[in-house]
PDB file of C-alpha atoms and ligand atoms in Angstrom:
ATOM      1  CA  MET U   1     -19.123  35.523  24.926  1.00  0.00           C
ATOM      2  CA  LYS U   2     -22.081  33.726  27.449  1.00  0.00           C
ATOM      3  CA  LEU U   3     -20.954  30.982  29.389  1.00  0.00           C
ATOM      4  CA  THR U   4     -23.650  28.107  30.272  1.00  0.00           C
ATOM      5  CA  ASN U   5     -24.160  26.907  33.687  1.00  0.00           C
ATOM      6  CA  LYS U   6     -22.253  23.739  32.932  1.00  0.00           C
ATOM      7  CA  SER U   7     -19.078  25.591  31.582  1.00  0.00           C
ATOM      8  CA  LYS U   8     -19.249  27.793  34.634  1.00  0.00           C
ATOM      9  CA  VAL U   9     -19.216  24.616  36.954  1.00  0.00           C
ATOM     10  CA  VAL U  10     -16.070  23.122  35.016  1.00  0.00           C
ATOM     11  CA  SER U  11     -14.190  26.695  35.055  1.00  0.00           C
ATOM     12  CA  ASN U  12     -14.693  27.255  38.707  1.00  0.00           C
ATOM     13  CA  LYS U  13     -13.703  23.715  39.778  1.00  0.00           C
ATOM     14  CA  LYS U  14     -10.326  24.045  41.808  1.00  0.00           C
ATOM     15  CA  MET U  15      -7.829  21.710  40.481  1.00  0.00           C
ATOM     16  CA  THR U  16      -5.499  20.219  43.028  1.00  0.00           C
ATOM     17  CA  PHE U  17      -1.654  20.942  42.992  1.00  0.00           C
ATOM     18  CA  ALA U  18      -1.058  17.317  41.697  1.00  0.00           C
ATOM     19  CA  GLU U  19      -3.568  18.016  38.628  1.00  0.00           C
ATOM     20  CA  LYS U  20      -1.907  21.060  37.943  1.00  0.00           C
ATOM     21  CA  ILE U  21       1.419  19.404  37.408  1.00  0.00           C
ATOM     22  CA  TYR U  22      -0.321  16.503  35.592  1.00  0.00           C
ATOM     23  CA  LEU U  23       0.870  13.941  38.270  1.00  0.00           C
ATOM     24  CA  PRO U  24      -2.265  11.610  37.720  1.00  0.00           C
ATOM     25  CA  SER U  25      -1.481  11.514  33.870  1.00  0.00           C
ATOM     26  CA  ILE U  26       2.100  11.209  33.982  1.00  0.00           C
ATOM     27  CA  ILE U  27       1.439   7.776  36.354  1.00  0.00           C
ATOM     28  CA  LYS U  28      -1.132   6.594  34.267  1.00  0.00           C
ATOM     29  CA  GLY U  29       1.225   7.046  31.276  1.00  0.00           C
ATOM     30  CA  MET U  30       3.952   5.206  33.064  1.00  0.00           C
ATOM     31  CA  MET U  31       1.795   2.368  33.857  1.00  0.00           C
ATOM     32  CA  ILE U  32       0.776   1.774  30.465  1.00  0.00           C
ATOM     33  CA  THR U  33       4.569   1.765  29.312  1.00  0.00           C
ATOM     34  CA  GLY U  34       5.627  -0.489  32.294  1.00  0.00           C
ATOM     35  CA  LYS U  35       3.125  -2.998  31.337  1.00  0.00           C
ATOM     36  CA  HIS U  36       4.339  -3.089  27.691  1.00  0.00           C
ATOM     37  CA  ALA U  37       7.736  -3.278  28.878  1.00  0.00           C
ATOM     38  CA  LEU U  38       7.063  -5.903  31.158  1.00  0.00           C
ATOM     39  CA  GLN U  39       5.304  -8.273  28.654  1.00  0.00           C
ATOM     40  CA  GLY U  40       8.423  -8.194  26.845  1.00  0.00           C
ATOM     41  CA  SER U  41       8.638 -10.836  23.732  1.00  0.00           C
ATOM     42  CA  LYS U  42       5.234 -12.239  25.131  1.00  0.00           C
ATOM     43  CA  GLY U  43       3.376  -9.160  24.067  1.00  0.00           C
ATOM     44  CA  LYS U  44       3.269  -7.250  20.685  1.00  0.00           C
ATOM     45  CA  VAL U  45       6.801  -6.450  20.166  1.00  0.00           C
ATOM     46  CA  TYR U  46       8.875  -7.344  17.015  1.00  0.00           C
ATOM     47  CA  SER U  47      12.793  -7.124  16.714  1.00  0.00           C
ATOM     48  CA  TYR U  48      12.415  -5.124  13.250  1.00  0.00           C
ATOM     49  CA  PRO U  49      14.040  -5.496  10.984  1.00  0.00           C
ATOM     50  CA  GLU U  50      14.997  -9.164  11.324  1.00  0.00           C
ATOM     51  CA  VAL U  51      11.393  -9.699  12.394  1.00  0.00           C
ATOM     52  CA  HIS U  52       8.310  -8.327  10.496  1.00  0.00           C
ATOM     53  CA  LYS U  53       5.023  -7.613  12.177  1.00  0.00           C
ATOM     54  CA  PRO U  54       2.406  -9.990  10.460  1.00  0.00           C
ATOM     55  CA  ARG U  55       0.128  -8.280   7.981  1.00  0.00           C
ATOM     56  CA  ALA U  56      -3.433  -8.842   7.064  1.00  0.00           C
ATOM     57  CA  LYS U  57      -3.937 -10.724   3.815  1.00  0.00           C
ATOM     58  CA  VAL U  58      -5.465  -7.527   1.931  1.00  0.00           C
ATOM     59  CA  TRP U  59      -2.873  -5.199   3.726  1.00  0.00           C
ATOM     60  CA  ARG U  60      -2.086  -2.534   0.844  1.00  0.00           C
ATOM     61  CA  GLY U  61       1.681  -2.147   0.202  1.00  0.00           C
ATOM     62  CA  ARG U  62       3.619  -1.479  -3.046  1.00  0.00           C
ATOM     63  CA  HIS U  63       2.468  -2.386  -6.367  1.00  0.00           C
ATOM     64  CA  VAL U  64       3.376  -5.278  -8.635  1.00  0.00           C
ATOM     65  CA  LEU U  65       2.643  -5.518 -12.307  1.00  0.00           C
ATOM     66  CA  LYS U  66       1.663  -9.299 -12.642  1.00  0.00           C
ATOM     67  CA  ARG U  67       2.849 -11.581 -15.388  1.00  0.00           C
ATOM     68  CA  ASP U  68       0.677 -14.399 -16.651  1.00  0.00           C
ATOM     69  CA  GLU U  69       1.672 -18.024 -16.534  1.00  0.00           C
ATOM     70  CA  GLN U  70       3.759 -17.800 -19.432  1.00  0.00           C
ATOM     71  CA  GLY U  71       5.554 -15.012 -18.086  1.00  0.00           C
ATOM     72  CA  ARG U  72       4.121 -12.352 -20.446  1.00  0.00           C
ATOM     73  CA  GLU U  73       3.148  -8.987 -18.898  1.00  0.00           C
ATOM     74  CA  ARG U  74      -0.451  -8.686 -18.477  1.00  0.00           C
ATOM     75  CA  CYS U  75      -0.727  -4.753 -18.749  1.00  0.00           C
ATOM     76  CA  THR U  76      -2.386  -3.501 -22.174  1.00  0.00           C
ATOM     77  CA  ALA U  77      -1.537  -0.123 -21.474  1.00  0.00           C
ATOM     78  CA  CYS U  78      -5.301   0.732 -21.356  1.00  0.00           C
ATOM     79  CA  GLY U  79      -4.819   3.786 -18.855  1.00  0.00           C
ATOM     80  CA  LEU U  80      -7.959   2.765 -16.704  1.00  0.00           C
ATOM     81  CA  CYS U  81      -5.667   2.584 -13.618  1.00  0.00           C
ATOM     82  CA  ALA U  82      -4.306   6.108 -14.087  1.00  0.00           C
ATOM     83  CA  VAL U  83      -7.912   7.434 -14.874  1.00  0.00           C
ATOM     84  CA  ALA U  84      -9.324   5.949 -11.340  1.00  0.00           C
ATOM     85  CA  CYS U  85      -6.107   6.789  -9.579  1.00  0.00           C
ATOM     86  CA  PRO U  86      -7.281   9.862  -6.921  1.00  0.00           C
ATOM     87  CA  ALA U  87      -3.555  10.873  -6.432  1.00  0.00           C
ATOM     88  CA  GLU U  88      -2.813  10.945 -10.202  1.00  0.00           C
ATOM     89  CA  ALA U  89       0.325   9.036  -9.455  1.00  0.00           C
ATOM     90  CA  ILE U  90       0.245   6.763 -12.393  1.00  0.00           C
ATOM     91  CA  THR U  91       1.748   7.604 -15.929  1.00  0.00           C
ATOM     92  CA  MET U  92       2.380   4.961 -18.843  1.00  0.00           C
ATOM     93  CA  THR U  93       3.236   5.070 -22.426  1.00  0.00           C
ATOM     94  CA  SER U  94       1.950   2.445 -24.727  1.00  0.00           C
ATOM     95  CA  ALA U  95       3.370   0.794 -27.753  1.00  0.00           C
ATOM     96  CA  GLU U  96       2.376  -1.994 -30.189  1.00  0.00           C
ATOM     97  CA  ARG U  97       3.532  -5.548 -29.740  1.00  0.00           C
ATOM     98  CA  THR U  98       5.642  -6.961 -32.683  1.00  0.00           C
ATOM     99  CA  LYS U  99       5.527 -10.668 -33.738  1.00  0.00           C
ATOM    100  CA  GLU U 100       9.076 -10.944 -32.183  1.00  0.00           C
ATOM    101  CA  GLN U 101       7.582  -9.883 -28.715  1.00  0.00           C
ATOM    102  CA  LYS U 102       4.692 -12.283 -28.117  1.00  0.00           C
ATOM    103  CA  ASP U 103       6.402 -14.119 -25.613  1.00  0.00           C
ATOM    104  CA  LEU U 104       6.762 -10.853 -23.483  1.00  0.00           C
ATOM    105  CA  TYR U 105       3.458  -9.243 -23.911  1.00  0.00           C
ATOM    106  CA  ARG U 106       0.108 -10.809 -23.702  1.00  0.00           C
ATOM    107  CA  GLU U 107      -1.730  -8.352 -25.934  1.00  0.00           C
ATOM    108  CA  GLU U 108      -1.056  -6.808 -28.846  1.00  0.00           C
ATOM    109  CA  LYS U 109      -0.622  -3.038 -26.824  1.00  0.00           C
ATOM    110  CA  TYR U 110       1.776  -3.067 -23.988  1.00  0.00           C
ATOM    111  CA  ALA U 111       2.905  -0.492 -21.508  1.00  0.00           C
ATOM    112  CA  GLU U 112       6.780   0.828 -23.111  1.00  0.00           C
ATOM    113  CA  THR U 113       6.984   2.683 -19.843  1.00  0.00           C
ATOM    114  CA  TYR U 114       4.762   2.513 -16.560  1.00  0.00           C
ATOM    115  CA  GLU U 115       5.455   4.521 -13.536  1.00  0.00           C
ATOM    116  CA  ILE U 116       3.887   4.965 -10.035  1.00  0.00           C
ATOM    117  CA  ASN U 117       4.979   7.976  -7.893  1.00  0.00           C
ATOM    118  CA  MET U 118       5.248   6.553  -4.337  1.00  0.00           C
ATOM    119  CA  LEU U 119       5.001  10.057  -2.880  1.00  0.00           C
ATOM    120  CA  ARG U 120       1.610  10.740  -4.270  1.00  0.00           C
ATOM    121  CA  CYS U 121       0.188   7.292  -3.863  1.00  0.00           C
ATOM    122  CA  ILE U 122      -2.076   6.753  -0.954  1.00  0.00           C
ATOM    123  CA  PHE U 123      -2.333   3.032  -1.462  1.00  0.00           C
ATOM    124  CA  CYS U 124      -6.377   3.275  -1.807  1.00  0.00           C
ATOM    125  CA  GLY U 125      -6.204   0.401  -4.159  1.00  0.00           C
ATOM    126  CA  MET U 126      -8.608   2.003  -6.733  1.00  0.00           C
ATOM    127  CA  CYS U 127      -6.066   0.977  -9.601  1.00  0.00           C
ATOM    128  CA  GLU U 128      -6.231  -2.804  -8.930  1.00  0.00           C
ATOM    129  CA  GLU U 129      -9.893  -2.240  -8.841  1.00  0.00           C
ATOM    130  CA  ALA U 130     -10.029  -0.334 -12.160  1.00  0.00           C
ATOM    131  CA  CYS U 131      -7.782  -2.970 -13.972  1.00  0.00           C
ATOM    132  CA  PRO U 132      -9.748  -4.920 -16.407  1.00  0.00           C
ATOM    133  CA  LYS U 133      -6.672  -7.481 -17.167  1.00  0.00           C
ATOM    134  CA  SER U 134      -5.486  -8.572 -13.484  1.00  0.00           C
ATOM    135  CA  ALA U 135      -2.520  -6.743 -14.031  1.00  0.00           C
ATOM    136  CA  ILE U 136      -1.943  -4.548 -11.102  1.00  0.00           C
ATOM    137  CA  TYR U 137      -2.164  -5.392  -7.468  1.00  0.00           C
ATOM    138  CA  LEU U 138      -1.167  -4.018  -4.238  1.00  0.00           C
ATOM    139  CA  THR U 139       1.087  -6.584  -2.129  1.00  0.00           C
ATOM    140  CA  ASP U 140       2.347  -6.631   1.603  1.00  0.00           C
ATOM    141  CA  ARG U 141       5.713  -5.417   0.298  1.00  0.00           C
ATOM    142  CA  LEU U 142       6.721  -2.156   1.786  1.00  0.00           C
ATOM    143  CA  VAL U 143       8.152   0.900  -0.104  1.00  0.00           C
ATOM    144  CA  ASP U 144      11.856   1.149   0.377  1.00  0.00           C
ATOM    145  CA  VAL U 145      13.563   4.151   1.998  1.00  0.00           C
ATOM    146  CA  GLU U 146      15.103   6.433  -0.596  1.00  0.00           C
ATOM    147  CA  ASP U 147      17.445   9.427  -0.070  1.00  0.00           C
ATOM    148  CA  SER U 148      16.010  11.557  -3.146  1.00  0.00           C
ATOM    149  CA  ARG U 149      12.590  12.273  -4.579  1.00  0.00           C
ATOM    150  CA  GLY U 150      13.282  10.521  -7.686  1.00  0.00           C
ATOM    151  CA  GLY U 151      14.001   7.263  -6.156  1.00  0.00           C
ATOM    152  CA  PHE U 152      10.270   7.152  -5.217  1.00  0.00           C
ATOM    153  CA  ILE U 153       9.046   7.059  -8.879  1.00  0.00           C
ATOM    154  CA  TYR U 154       8.740   3.419  -9.491  1.00  0.00           C
ATOM    155  CA  GLY U 155       9.329   2.363 -12.961  1.00  0.00           C
ATOM    156  CA  LYS U 156       8.918  -1.092 -14.760  1.00  0.00           C
ATOM    157  CA  ASP U 157      11.968  -2.369 -13.309  1.00  0.00           C
ATOM    158  CA  LYS U 158      10.593  -2.215  -9.923  1.00  0.00           C
ATOM    159  CA  LEU U 159       6.980  -3.116 -10.739  1.00  0.00           C
ATOM    160  CA  VAL U 160       6.868  -5.786 -12.825  1.00  0.00           C
ATOM    161  CA  GLU U 161       6.694  -9.283 -11.388  1.00  0.00           C
ATOM    162  CA  ASP U 162      10.183 -11.479 -11.310  1.00  0.00           C
ATOM    163  CA  MET U 163       9.113 -14.760 -12.358  1.00  0.00           C
ATOM    164  CA  ASN U 164      11.729 -16.340  -9.875  1.00  0.00           C
ATOM    165  CA  ASN U 165       9.928 -14.555  -7.094  1.00  0.00           C
ATOM    166  CA  ARG U 166       6.252 -14.357  -7.908  1.00  0.00           C
ATOM    167  CA  VAL U 167       3.798 -12.848  -5.802  1.00  0.00           C
ATOM    168  CA  ASP U 168       0.569 -14.464  -4.680  1.00  0.00           C
ATOM    169  CA  ILE U 169      -2.326 -12.295  -5.296  1.00  0.00           C
ATOM    170  CA  THR U 170      -5.021 -14.806  -4.775  1.00  0.00           C
ATOM    171  CA  ASP U 171      -6.267 -13.185  -1.747  1.00  0.00           C
ATOM    172  CA  ARG U 172      -6.521  -9.601  -3.305  1.00  0.00           C
ATOM    173  CA  GLN U 173      -8.493 -10.901  -6.448  1.00  0.00           C
ATOM    174  CA  GLN U 174     -12.326  -9.843  -6.706  1.00  0.00           C
ATOM    175  CA  GLU U 175     -14.516 -12.632  -7.477  1.00  0.00           C
ATOM    176  CA  ARG U 176     -15.055 -10.727 -10.932  1.00  0.00           C
ATOM    177  CA  GLN U 177     -11.090 -11.189 -11.697  1.00  0.00           C
ATOM    178  CA  LYS U 178     -11.108 -14.823 -10.778  1.00  0.00           C
ATOM    179  CA  ASN U 179     -13.652 -15.810 -12.915  1.00  0.00           C
ATOM    180  CA  THR U 180     -13.080 -13.555 -16.034  1.00  0.00           C
ATOM    181  CA  VAL U 181      -9.239 -13.163 -16.486  1.00  0.00           C
ATOM    182  CA  LYS U 182      -7.236 -16.238 -16.874  1.00  0.00           C
TER     183      LYS U 182
HETATM  184  S1  SF4 O 201      -2.932   2.701  -4.525  1.00  0.00           S
HETATM  185 FE1  SF4 O 201      -4.592   4.561  -5.177  1.00  0.00          FE
HETATM  186  S2  SF4 O 201      -3.397   6.205  -5.163  1.00  0.00           S
HETATM  187 FE2  SF4 O 201      -1.739   4.602  -5.302  1.00  0.00          FE
HETATM  188  S3  SF4 O 201      -1.646   4.352  -7.589  1.00  0.00           S
HETATM  189 FE3  SF4 O 201      -3.377   3.029  -6.978  1.00  0.00          FE
HETATM  190  S4  SF4 O 201      -5.016   4.150  -7.213  1.00  0.00           S
HETATM  191 FE4  SF4 O 201      -3.179   5.776  -7.324  1.00  0.00          FE
HETATM  192  S1  SF4 O 202      -2.583  -2.201 -15.139  1.00  0.00           S
HETATM  193 FE1  SF4 O 202      -4.524  -2.720 -15.828  1.00  0.00          FE
HETATM  194  S2  SF4 O 202      -5.782  -0.740 -15.933  1.00  0.00           S
HETATM  195 FE2  SF4 O 202      -3.515  -0.094 -15.798  1.00  0.00          FE
HETATM  196  S3  SF4 O 202      -2.872   0.189 -17.796  1.00  0.00           S
HETATM  197 FE3  SF4 O 202      -2.511  -1.887 -17.545  1.00  0.00          FE
HETATM  198  S4  SF4 O 202      -3.925  -3.247 -17.961  1.00  0.00           S
HETATM  199 FE4  SF4 O 202      -4.905  -1.121 -18.082  1.00  0.00          FE
END
C-alpha cells in the first residue's frame, strides 16, 4: 500500500519516552477523575439506590397498560402495538367481554393475555405511538433485575396499572391522544 506524504510524516514522528508509556494521557485522565471526586455531593453524584438521578419527563422506561378513570382496562387487544414493534417483543391473546365484565374492560374485546419481552424491547416507544386507545405508555420506571430469562417476560400482572399507584402519562401523550381519547 502506498503511503501519502501526510501519513509518512505521522509515522516518522518520534515519540518521546513519556508518550510511549502514555504518561500525558494517564495524567489527563487522573485530573478528570480528581475533579469529579472533589466536587463530591455538589457534583452529579447520586447515592443510588436511595437517591435516583432525575429523569427527563419523556424518558422511556418500562411500560404501563393504562386503566381509564373508572378503573377499566383500556386495551382492546387490537394488536397494533405488536405490529408496530420493531423488536417483535409484544404478544397477546384477545377475548370477548361478558356482561359481568363491563366494569373490568372498557370495550367489548380485551387482552386476555398481554406480554412484553423486556430482553427484546429497545424502548423505542413505537407501541405507544401506534396505540389508538391510549392504552400503553412507557414510564420512568426501570425494569427490575431478574435471575432468569423468564422473569423478563412481563405479563398483565406487572403491566396493568395499579389504581392505588396511578402513573401520570400526560407528558407522554401526543396531542392527538389528548384530544381524541377520553
Ligand atoms: S418500546 Fe419499542 S421495542 Fe419496546 S415493546 Fe414498544 S415498540 Fe417494542
Ligand atoms: S395496547 Fe393499544 S395498540 Fe396494543 S393491543 Fe392494546 S389497544 Fe391495541
